[in-house]
Structure formats: C-alpha cells, structure tokens
Short mmCIF file of C-alpha atoms in Angstrom, two decimals:
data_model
loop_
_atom_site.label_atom_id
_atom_site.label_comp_id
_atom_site.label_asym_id
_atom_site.label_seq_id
_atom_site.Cartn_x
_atom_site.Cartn_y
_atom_site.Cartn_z
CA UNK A 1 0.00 0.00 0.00
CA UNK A 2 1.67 3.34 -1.10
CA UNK A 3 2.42 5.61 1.77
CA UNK A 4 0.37 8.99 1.65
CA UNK A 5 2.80 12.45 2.98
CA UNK A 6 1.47 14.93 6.10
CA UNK A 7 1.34 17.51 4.08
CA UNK A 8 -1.02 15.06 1.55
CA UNK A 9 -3.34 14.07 4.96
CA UNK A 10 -3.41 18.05 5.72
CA UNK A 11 -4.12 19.04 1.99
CA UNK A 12 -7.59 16.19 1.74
CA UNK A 13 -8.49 17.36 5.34
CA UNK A 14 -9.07 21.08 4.30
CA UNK A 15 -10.85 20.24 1.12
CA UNK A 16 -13.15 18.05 3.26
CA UNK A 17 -13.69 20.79 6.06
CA UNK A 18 -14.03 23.80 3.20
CA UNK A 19 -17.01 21.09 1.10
CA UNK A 20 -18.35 20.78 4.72
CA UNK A 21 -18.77 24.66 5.90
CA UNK A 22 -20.07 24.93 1.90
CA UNK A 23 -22.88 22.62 2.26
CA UNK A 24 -24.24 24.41 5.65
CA UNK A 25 -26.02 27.23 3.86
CA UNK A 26 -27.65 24.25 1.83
CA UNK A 27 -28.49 22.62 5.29
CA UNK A 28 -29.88 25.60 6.82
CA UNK A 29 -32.19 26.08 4.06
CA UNK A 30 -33.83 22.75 4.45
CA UNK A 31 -36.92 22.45 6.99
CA UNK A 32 -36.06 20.51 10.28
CA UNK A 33 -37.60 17.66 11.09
CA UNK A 34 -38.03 17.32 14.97
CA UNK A 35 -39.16 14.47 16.72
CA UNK A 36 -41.79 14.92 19.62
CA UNK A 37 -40.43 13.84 22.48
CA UNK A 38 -42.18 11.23 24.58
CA UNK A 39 -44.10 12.40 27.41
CA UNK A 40 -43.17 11.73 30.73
CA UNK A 41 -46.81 11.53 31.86
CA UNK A 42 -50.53 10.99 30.15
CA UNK A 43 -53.07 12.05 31.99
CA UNK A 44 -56.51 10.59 31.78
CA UNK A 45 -59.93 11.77 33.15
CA UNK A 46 -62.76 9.43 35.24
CA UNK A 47 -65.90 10.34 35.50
CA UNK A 48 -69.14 8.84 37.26
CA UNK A 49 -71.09 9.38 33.85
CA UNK A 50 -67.94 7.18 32.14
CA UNK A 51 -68.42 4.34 34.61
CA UNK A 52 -65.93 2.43 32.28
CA UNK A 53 -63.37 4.90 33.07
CA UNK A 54 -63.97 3.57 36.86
CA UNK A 55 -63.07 0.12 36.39
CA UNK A 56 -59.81 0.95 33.91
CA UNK A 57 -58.51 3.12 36.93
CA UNK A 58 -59.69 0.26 39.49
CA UNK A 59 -57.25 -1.79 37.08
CA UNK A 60 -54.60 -0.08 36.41
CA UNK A 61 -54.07 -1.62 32.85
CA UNK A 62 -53.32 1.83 31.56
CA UNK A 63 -50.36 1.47 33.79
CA UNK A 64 -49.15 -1.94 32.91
CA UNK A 65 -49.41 -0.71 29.14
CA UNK A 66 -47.04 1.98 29.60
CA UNK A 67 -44.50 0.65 32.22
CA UNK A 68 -42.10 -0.33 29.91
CA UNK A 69 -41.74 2.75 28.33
CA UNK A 70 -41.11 4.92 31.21
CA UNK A 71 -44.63 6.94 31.28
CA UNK A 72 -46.89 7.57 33.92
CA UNK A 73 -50.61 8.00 33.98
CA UNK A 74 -52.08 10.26 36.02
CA UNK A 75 -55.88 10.48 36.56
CA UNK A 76 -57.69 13.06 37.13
CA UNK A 77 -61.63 13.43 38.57
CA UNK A 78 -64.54 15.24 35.93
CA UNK A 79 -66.82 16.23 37.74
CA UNK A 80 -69.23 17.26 34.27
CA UNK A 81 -68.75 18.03 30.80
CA UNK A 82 -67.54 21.55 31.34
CA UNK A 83 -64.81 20.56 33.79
CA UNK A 84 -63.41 17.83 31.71
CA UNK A 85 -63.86 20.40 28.56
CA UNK A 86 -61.61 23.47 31.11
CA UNK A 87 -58.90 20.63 32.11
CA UNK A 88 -58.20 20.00 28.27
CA UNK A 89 -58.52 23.41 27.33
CA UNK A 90 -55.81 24.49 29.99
CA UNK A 91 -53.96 21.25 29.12
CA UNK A 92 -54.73 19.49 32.70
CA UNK A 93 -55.63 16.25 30.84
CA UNK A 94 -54.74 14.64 27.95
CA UNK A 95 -57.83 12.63 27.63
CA UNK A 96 -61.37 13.98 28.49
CA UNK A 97 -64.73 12.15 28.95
CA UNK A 98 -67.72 14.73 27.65
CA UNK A 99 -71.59 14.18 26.50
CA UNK A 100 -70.84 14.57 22.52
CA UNK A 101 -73.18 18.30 22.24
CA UNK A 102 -70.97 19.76 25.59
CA UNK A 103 -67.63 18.58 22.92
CA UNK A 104 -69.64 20.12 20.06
CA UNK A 105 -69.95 23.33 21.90
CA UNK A 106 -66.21 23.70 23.45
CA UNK A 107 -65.02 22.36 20.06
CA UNK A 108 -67.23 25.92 18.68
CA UNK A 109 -65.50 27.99 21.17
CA UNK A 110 -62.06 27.28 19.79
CA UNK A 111 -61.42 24.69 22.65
CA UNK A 112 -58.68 22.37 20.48
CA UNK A 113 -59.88 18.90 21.13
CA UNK A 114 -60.97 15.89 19.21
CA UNK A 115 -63.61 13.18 19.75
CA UNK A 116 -61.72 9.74 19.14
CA UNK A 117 -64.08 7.13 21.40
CA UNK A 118 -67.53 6.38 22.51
CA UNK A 119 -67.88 5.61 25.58
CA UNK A 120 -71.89 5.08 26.12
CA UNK A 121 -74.84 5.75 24.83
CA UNK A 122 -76.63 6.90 27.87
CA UNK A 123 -80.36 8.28 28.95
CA UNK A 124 -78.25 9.94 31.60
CA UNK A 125 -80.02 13.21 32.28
CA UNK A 126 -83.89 13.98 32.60
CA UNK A 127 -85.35 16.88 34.50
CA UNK A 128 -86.06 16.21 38.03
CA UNK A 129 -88.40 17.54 41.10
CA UNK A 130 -89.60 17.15 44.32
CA UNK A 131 -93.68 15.49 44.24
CA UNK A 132 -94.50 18.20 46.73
CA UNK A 133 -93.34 21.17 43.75
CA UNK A 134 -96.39 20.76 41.60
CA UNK A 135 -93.81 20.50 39.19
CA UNK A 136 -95.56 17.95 36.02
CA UNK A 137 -94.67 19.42 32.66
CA UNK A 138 -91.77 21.82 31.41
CA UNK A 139 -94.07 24.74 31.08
CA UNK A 140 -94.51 24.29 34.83
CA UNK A 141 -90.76 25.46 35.56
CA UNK A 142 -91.57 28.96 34.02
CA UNK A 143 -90.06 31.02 36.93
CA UNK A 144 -89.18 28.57 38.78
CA UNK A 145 -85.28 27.86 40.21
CA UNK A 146 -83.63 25.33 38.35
CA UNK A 147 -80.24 23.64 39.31
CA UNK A 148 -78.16 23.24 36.06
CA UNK A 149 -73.91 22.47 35.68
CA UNK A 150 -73.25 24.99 32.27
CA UNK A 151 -71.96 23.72 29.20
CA UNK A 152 -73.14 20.38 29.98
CA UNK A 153 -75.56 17.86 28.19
CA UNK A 154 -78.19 18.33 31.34
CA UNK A 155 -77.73 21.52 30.77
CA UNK A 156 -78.12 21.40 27.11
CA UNK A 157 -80.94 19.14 27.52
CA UNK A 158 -83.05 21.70 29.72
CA UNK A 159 -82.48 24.57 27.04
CA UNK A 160 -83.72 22.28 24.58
CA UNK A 161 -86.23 21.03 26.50
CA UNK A 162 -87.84 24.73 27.16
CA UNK A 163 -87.70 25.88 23.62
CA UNK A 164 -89.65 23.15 23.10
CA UNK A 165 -92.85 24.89 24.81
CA UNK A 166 -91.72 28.02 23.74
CA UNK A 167 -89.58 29.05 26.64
CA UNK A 168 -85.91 29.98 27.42
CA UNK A 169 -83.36 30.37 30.26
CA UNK A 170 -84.66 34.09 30.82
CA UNK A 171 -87.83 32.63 31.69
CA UNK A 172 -86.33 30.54 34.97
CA UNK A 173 -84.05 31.09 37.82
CA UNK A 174 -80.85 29.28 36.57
CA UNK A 175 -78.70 28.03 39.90
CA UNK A 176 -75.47 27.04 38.82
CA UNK A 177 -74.04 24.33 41.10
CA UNK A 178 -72.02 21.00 39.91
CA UNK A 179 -74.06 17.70 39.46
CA UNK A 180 -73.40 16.28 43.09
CA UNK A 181 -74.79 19.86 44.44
CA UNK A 182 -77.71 20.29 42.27
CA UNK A 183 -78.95 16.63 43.58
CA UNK A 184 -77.94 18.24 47.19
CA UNK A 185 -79.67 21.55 46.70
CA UNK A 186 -83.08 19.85 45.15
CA UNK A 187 -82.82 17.44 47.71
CA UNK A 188 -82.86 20.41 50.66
CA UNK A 189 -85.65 22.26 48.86
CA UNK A 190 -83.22 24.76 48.09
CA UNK A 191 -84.33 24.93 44.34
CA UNK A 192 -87.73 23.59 42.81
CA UNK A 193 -85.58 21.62 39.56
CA UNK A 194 -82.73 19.92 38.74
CA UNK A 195 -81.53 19.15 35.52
CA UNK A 196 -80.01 15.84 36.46
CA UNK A 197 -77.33 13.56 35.66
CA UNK A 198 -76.64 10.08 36.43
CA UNK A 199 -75.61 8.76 38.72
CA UNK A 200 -76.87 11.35 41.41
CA UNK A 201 -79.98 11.37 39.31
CA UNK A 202 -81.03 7.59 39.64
CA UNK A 203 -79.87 8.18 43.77
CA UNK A 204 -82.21 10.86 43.74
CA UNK A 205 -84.92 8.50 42.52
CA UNK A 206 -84.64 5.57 44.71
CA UNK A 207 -83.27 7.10 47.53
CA UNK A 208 -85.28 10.67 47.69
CA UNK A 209 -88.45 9.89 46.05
CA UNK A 210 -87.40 12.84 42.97
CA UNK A 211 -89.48 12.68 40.21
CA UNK A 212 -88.31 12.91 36.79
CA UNK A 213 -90.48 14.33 35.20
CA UNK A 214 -89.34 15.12 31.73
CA UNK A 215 -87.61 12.68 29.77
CA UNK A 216 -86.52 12.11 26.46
CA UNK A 217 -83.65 10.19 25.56
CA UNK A 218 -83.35 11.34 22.28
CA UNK A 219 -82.50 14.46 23.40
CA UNK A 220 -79.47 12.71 25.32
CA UNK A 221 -76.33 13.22 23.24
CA UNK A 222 -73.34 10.37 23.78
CA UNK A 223 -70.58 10.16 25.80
CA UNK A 224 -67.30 11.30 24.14
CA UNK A 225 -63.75 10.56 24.67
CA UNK A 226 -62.03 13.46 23.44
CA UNK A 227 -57.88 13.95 23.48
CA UNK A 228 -56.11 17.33 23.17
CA UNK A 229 -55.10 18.27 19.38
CA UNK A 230 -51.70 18.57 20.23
CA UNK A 231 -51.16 15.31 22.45
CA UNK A 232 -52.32 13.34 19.03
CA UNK A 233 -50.78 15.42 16.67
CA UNK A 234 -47.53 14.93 18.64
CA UNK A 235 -48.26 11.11 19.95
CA UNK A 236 -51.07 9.44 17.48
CA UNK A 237 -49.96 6.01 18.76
CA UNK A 238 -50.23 6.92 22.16
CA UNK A 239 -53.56 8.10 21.33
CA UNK A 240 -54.47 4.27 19.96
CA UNK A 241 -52.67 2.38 22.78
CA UNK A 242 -54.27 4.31 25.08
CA UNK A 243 -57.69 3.40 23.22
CA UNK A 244 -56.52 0.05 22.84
CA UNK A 245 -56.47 -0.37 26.39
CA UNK A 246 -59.60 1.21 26.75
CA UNK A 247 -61.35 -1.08 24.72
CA UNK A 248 -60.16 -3.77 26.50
CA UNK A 249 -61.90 -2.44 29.91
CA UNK A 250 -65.18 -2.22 28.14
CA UNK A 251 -65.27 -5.77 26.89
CA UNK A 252 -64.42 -6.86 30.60
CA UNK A 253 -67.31 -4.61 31.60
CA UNK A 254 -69.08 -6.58 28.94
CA UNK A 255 -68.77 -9.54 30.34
CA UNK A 256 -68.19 -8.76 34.16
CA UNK A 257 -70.99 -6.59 34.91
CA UNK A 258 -70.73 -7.22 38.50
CA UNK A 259 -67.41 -6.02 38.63
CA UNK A 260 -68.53 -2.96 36.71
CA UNK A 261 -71.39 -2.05 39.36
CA UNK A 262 -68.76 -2.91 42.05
CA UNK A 263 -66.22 -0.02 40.60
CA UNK A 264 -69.08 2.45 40.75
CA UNK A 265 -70.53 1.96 43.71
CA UNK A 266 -66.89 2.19 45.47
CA UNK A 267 -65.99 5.10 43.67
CA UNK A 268 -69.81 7.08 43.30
CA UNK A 269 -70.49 5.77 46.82
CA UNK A 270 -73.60 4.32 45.70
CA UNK A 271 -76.26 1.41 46.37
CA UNK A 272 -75.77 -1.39 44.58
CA UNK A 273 -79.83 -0.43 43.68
CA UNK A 274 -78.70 3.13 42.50
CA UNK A 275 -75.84 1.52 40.55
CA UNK A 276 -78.15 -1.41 38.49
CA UNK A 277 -80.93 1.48 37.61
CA UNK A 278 -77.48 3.62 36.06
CA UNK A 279 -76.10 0.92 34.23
CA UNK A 280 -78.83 -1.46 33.49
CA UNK A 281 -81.89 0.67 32.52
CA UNK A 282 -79.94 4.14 30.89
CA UNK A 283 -76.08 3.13 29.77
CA UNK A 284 -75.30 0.85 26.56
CA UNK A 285 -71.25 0.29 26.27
CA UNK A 286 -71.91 -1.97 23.49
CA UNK A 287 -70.40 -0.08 20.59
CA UNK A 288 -67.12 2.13 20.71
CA UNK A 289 -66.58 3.16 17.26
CA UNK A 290 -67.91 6.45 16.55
CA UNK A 291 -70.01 6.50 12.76
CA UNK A 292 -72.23 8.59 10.59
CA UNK A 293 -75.75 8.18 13.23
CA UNK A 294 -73.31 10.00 16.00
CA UNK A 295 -72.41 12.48 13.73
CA UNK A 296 -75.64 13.05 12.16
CA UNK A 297 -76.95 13.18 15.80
CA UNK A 298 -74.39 15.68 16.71
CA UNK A 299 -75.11 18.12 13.74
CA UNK A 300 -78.78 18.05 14.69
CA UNK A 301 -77.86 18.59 18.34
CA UNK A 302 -75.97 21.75 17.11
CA UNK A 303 -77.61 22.97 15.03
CA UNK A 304 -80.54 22.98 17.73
CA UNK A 305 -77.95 24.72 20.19
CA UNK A 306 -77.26 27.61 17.10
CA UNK A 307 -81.12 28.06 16.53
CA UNK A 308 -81.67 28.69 20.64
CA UNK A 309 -78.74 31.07 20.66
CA UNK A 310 -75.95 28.69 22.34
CA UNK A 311 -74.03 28.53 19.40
CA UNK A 312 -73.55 31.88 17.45
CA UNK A 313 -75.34 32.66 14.25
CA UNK A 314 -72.75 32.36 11.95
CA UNK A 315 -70.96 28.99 13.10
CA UNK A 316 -71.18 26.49 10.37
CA UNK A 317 -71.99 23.25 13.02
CA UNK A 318 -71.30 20.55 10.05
CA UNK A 319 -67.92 21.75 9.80
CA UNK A 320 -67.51 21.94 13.18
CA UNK A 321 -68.58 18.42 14.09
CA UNK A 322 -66.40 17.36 10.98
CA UNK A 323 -63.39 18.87 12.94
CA UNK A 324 -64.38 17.29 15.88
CA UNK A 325 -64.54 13.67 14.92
CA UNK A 326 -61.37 11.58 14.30
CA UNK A 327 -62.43 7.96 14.58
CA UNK A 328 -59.21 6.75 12.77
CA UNK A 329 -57.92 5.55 15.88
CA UNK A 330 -61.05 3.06 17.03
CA UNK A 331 -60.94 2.47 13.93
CA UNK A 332 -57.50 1.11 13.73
CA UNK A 333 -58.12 -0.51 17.18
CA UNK A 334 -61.33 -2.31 16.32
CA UNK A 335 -60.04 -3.99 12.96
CA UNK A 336 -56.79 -5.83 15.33
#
C-alpha cells in the first residue's frame, strides 16, 4: 500500500472541512424535522357518567401498558362536561370524557380537542323535582329555580327542552351548582328543579323519592372521549394504545358486569340499587366506534344549540362536528 505524505493528509483534510462549511447554507435552508419527544406523563380523566373509566382506573391496565416505556398516567376526577372540557382546554388532561353536544360546543368555542371514542350511549339526564313542587310538565318550571352544571348535556338538555314549549333560560331562575350539588340543593328544597345527571340522578330516585319528570332520551347526546389536538398530533400512537387499552376495559365490563357495578358503587359511593338502575336501565357500552348516526346526531344537536342562541349565528356546526370527529384511531383498534 503506497504511503500517503502529512502535508497530503493536511491538503484532503481542508478540502473536506471547506465542502463541509459549503454545504451548511444548503443545510440551513432545508426544513427541520423534529421528533416529539415522549411524554413523561398521560393524563386521563374518570368520571361517574364514564363508569368504564372507573373500572380501567380500578385496574390499572393503563399502567401496565405503559411501564415499559417509562410513562406515567395520572388520573384526574370530571366532575361534568364543562370541567373535563376546562382541564383540556388548559392542558390538565390529555384525555377527556364529555356528552358529545358539551364537545360540540367547546369544540365551537375554539377549545382544540378531538372526539376519538364512545364511551356510552346513555339516557343519563332527565329533569327532576320534588312530588310536593307541583312540578308535572316543562311549562310548569316557568319562573321557577332550576339547578343546572353549564356547558353540559343536562344543561343542554333543559335549554332544549324549554324551547320546546316556547320558553328559554330568561324565563327561569338558573342556579349554577355541579351535578353532586344540584342533587344536594333539590334534595334540601333549596331549588324547585334539577336538571339531572346520572348517577346522582337515579340516587335521587330511589333514595329521595325525585321525580323525573321530563324525559326524552333522544335528546341525550353520547358520551365522548375526546384527546387534546396537540397530544395526538404529537403522539397518534399513544392516542391508539391508550384506546386500545380502553377497549379492553369495556369488553371486561361486557362480560363482568358485577365487577362494573362494584367499581361504581366504590368510587360514586352508591347502592348497589342506585348503581343497576345507572347501568342497566340508561347506559349501553356496546359499541365504541364512533359512525355517521353519532355524527348526524351531533349536527342536529348543534344545530338545535345555534337556533336557541348557544351557538352563534354564523358557526357552520357541520364543519364543526367534521373537525371534531377523528375515529381513525377506534378504527384502527377495532379492525386488530
């Protein structure tokens, strides 16, 4: 092999530095492609109205799945619709359980979210008095004080339900309280109406004598799993192992239902009574996947919400429900 000189070594070494520092301008102009880094933590919402969510917690498969990769989950309690919608506005949770109309509305307000799982289709909310009110018909609550959580489906579902005879928040006392207090404060006599929610509602049944005297399940929208835009945009198979895993605690709820009731009655601090009438009469888990009769359902719901003022007058609801729906990764999930 022929020997090469110093000054030969020296000579190739500055032609390779000068072709180096006269490729960076090239390098600079070219965009950078950065990889998200993996979170350190995911943090996931329960929710009495997501009595699935119970039992994965209970579980801690969420855990199990994402041991091995360093990550923790953290969970985090939803009281209603509108808390689980401020948490993953302000970035609080990664994954948010909502009634699909409250997601529809945040999703309106600019709240960057996106409905990837279906959790239940519930009858969870009906409007609710005391037998000694009078209270029999919505027309009857015309100045009367109503409990109501804002920005969620009971909520919703008592707007809807007094345009319906003609009538509109104006025409009530609205008292704002969260779902556990409304039960509380119709309980006490403190207000005349309550637009319930499950499980405080069915409690409120059996345990109180309430009467619910509206109901319409139709006008119940479904129960949502929604993740923050940017957690998917930066983590899209989190986003599927995380519904992977999800899945898997609602076929165990599927065929445990025992189990199920058991979670919620630990965690609600219910009667095994108040638990059955929640889960066996008003909640269907059967189907995850989110198709064209929850989005139809969910246009109709908003567009409802725009008519009655919730929504403003020039928000085009098909494109927002379009926006909200991604059920690419259930979608993925279902067909392993």
């Amino acid at each position: 092999m022929a020997k090469v000189s110093k000054r030969t070594l020296l000579k190739l070494a500055g032609i390779n530095l000068l072709a180096a520092a006269a490729a960076l301008p090239l390098l600079a102009g070219l965009p950078a492609v950065a990889k998200a880094e993996q979170p350190d933590t995911i943090t996931v919402d329960y929710a009495y109205y997501n009595p699935v969510s119970l039992l994965l917690k209970e579980k801690g498969w969420l855990e199990e799945e994402f041991k091995a990769n360093d990550i923790d989950i953290r969970w985090v309690l939803s009281l209603g619709s509108n808390k689980a919608l401020e948490f993953l506005n302000g970035g609080g949770i990664d994954f948010g359980s909502t009634a699909g109309a409250a997601a529809v509305v945040g999703k309106a307000n600019g709240i960057p979210i996106k409905s990837v799982y279906l959790y239940s289709k519930p009858e969870w909310t009906a409007l609710v008095t005391r037998p000694e009110t009078g209270i029999a018909q919505i027309a009857d609550l015309k100045g009367k004080r109503v409990a109501v959580t804002r920005g969620t489906d009971p909520h919703i579902f008592l707007l809807r339900a007094l345009a319906s005879v003609g009538l509109s928040e104006k025409d009530i006392t609205p008292v704002l309280l969260q779902h556990p207090d409304g039960y509380r404060a119709l309980e006490k006599g403190q207000v005349d109406a309550w637009a319930g929610l499950d499980p405080h509602m069915a409690k409120a049944e059996l345990e109180s004598g309430a009467l619910l005297f509206y109901r319409n399940p139709d006008l119940n929208t479904y129960g949502v799993l929604n993740v923050r835009e940017a957690f998917a945009t930066e983590n899209p198979e989190l986003v599927t192992r995380v519904l992977r895993i999800y899945e898997k605690a609602r076929r165990y709820a599927l065929d445990h239902p025992e189990e199920l009731r058991a979670a919620l009655v630990r965690t609600a601090r219910l009667s095994d009574e108040v638990a059955d009438k929640q889960l066996n009469e008003r909640t269907d888990i059967t189907n995850p996947v989110i198709g064209e009769e929850h989005r139809l359902a969910l246009t109709e719901a908003g567009l409802v919400l725009r008519e009655i003022g919730i929504l403003k007058p020039d928000v085009d609801v098909e494109a927002v429900v379009d926006s909200l729906i991604d059920s690419s990764y259930i979608t993925k999930v279902a067909a392993r």
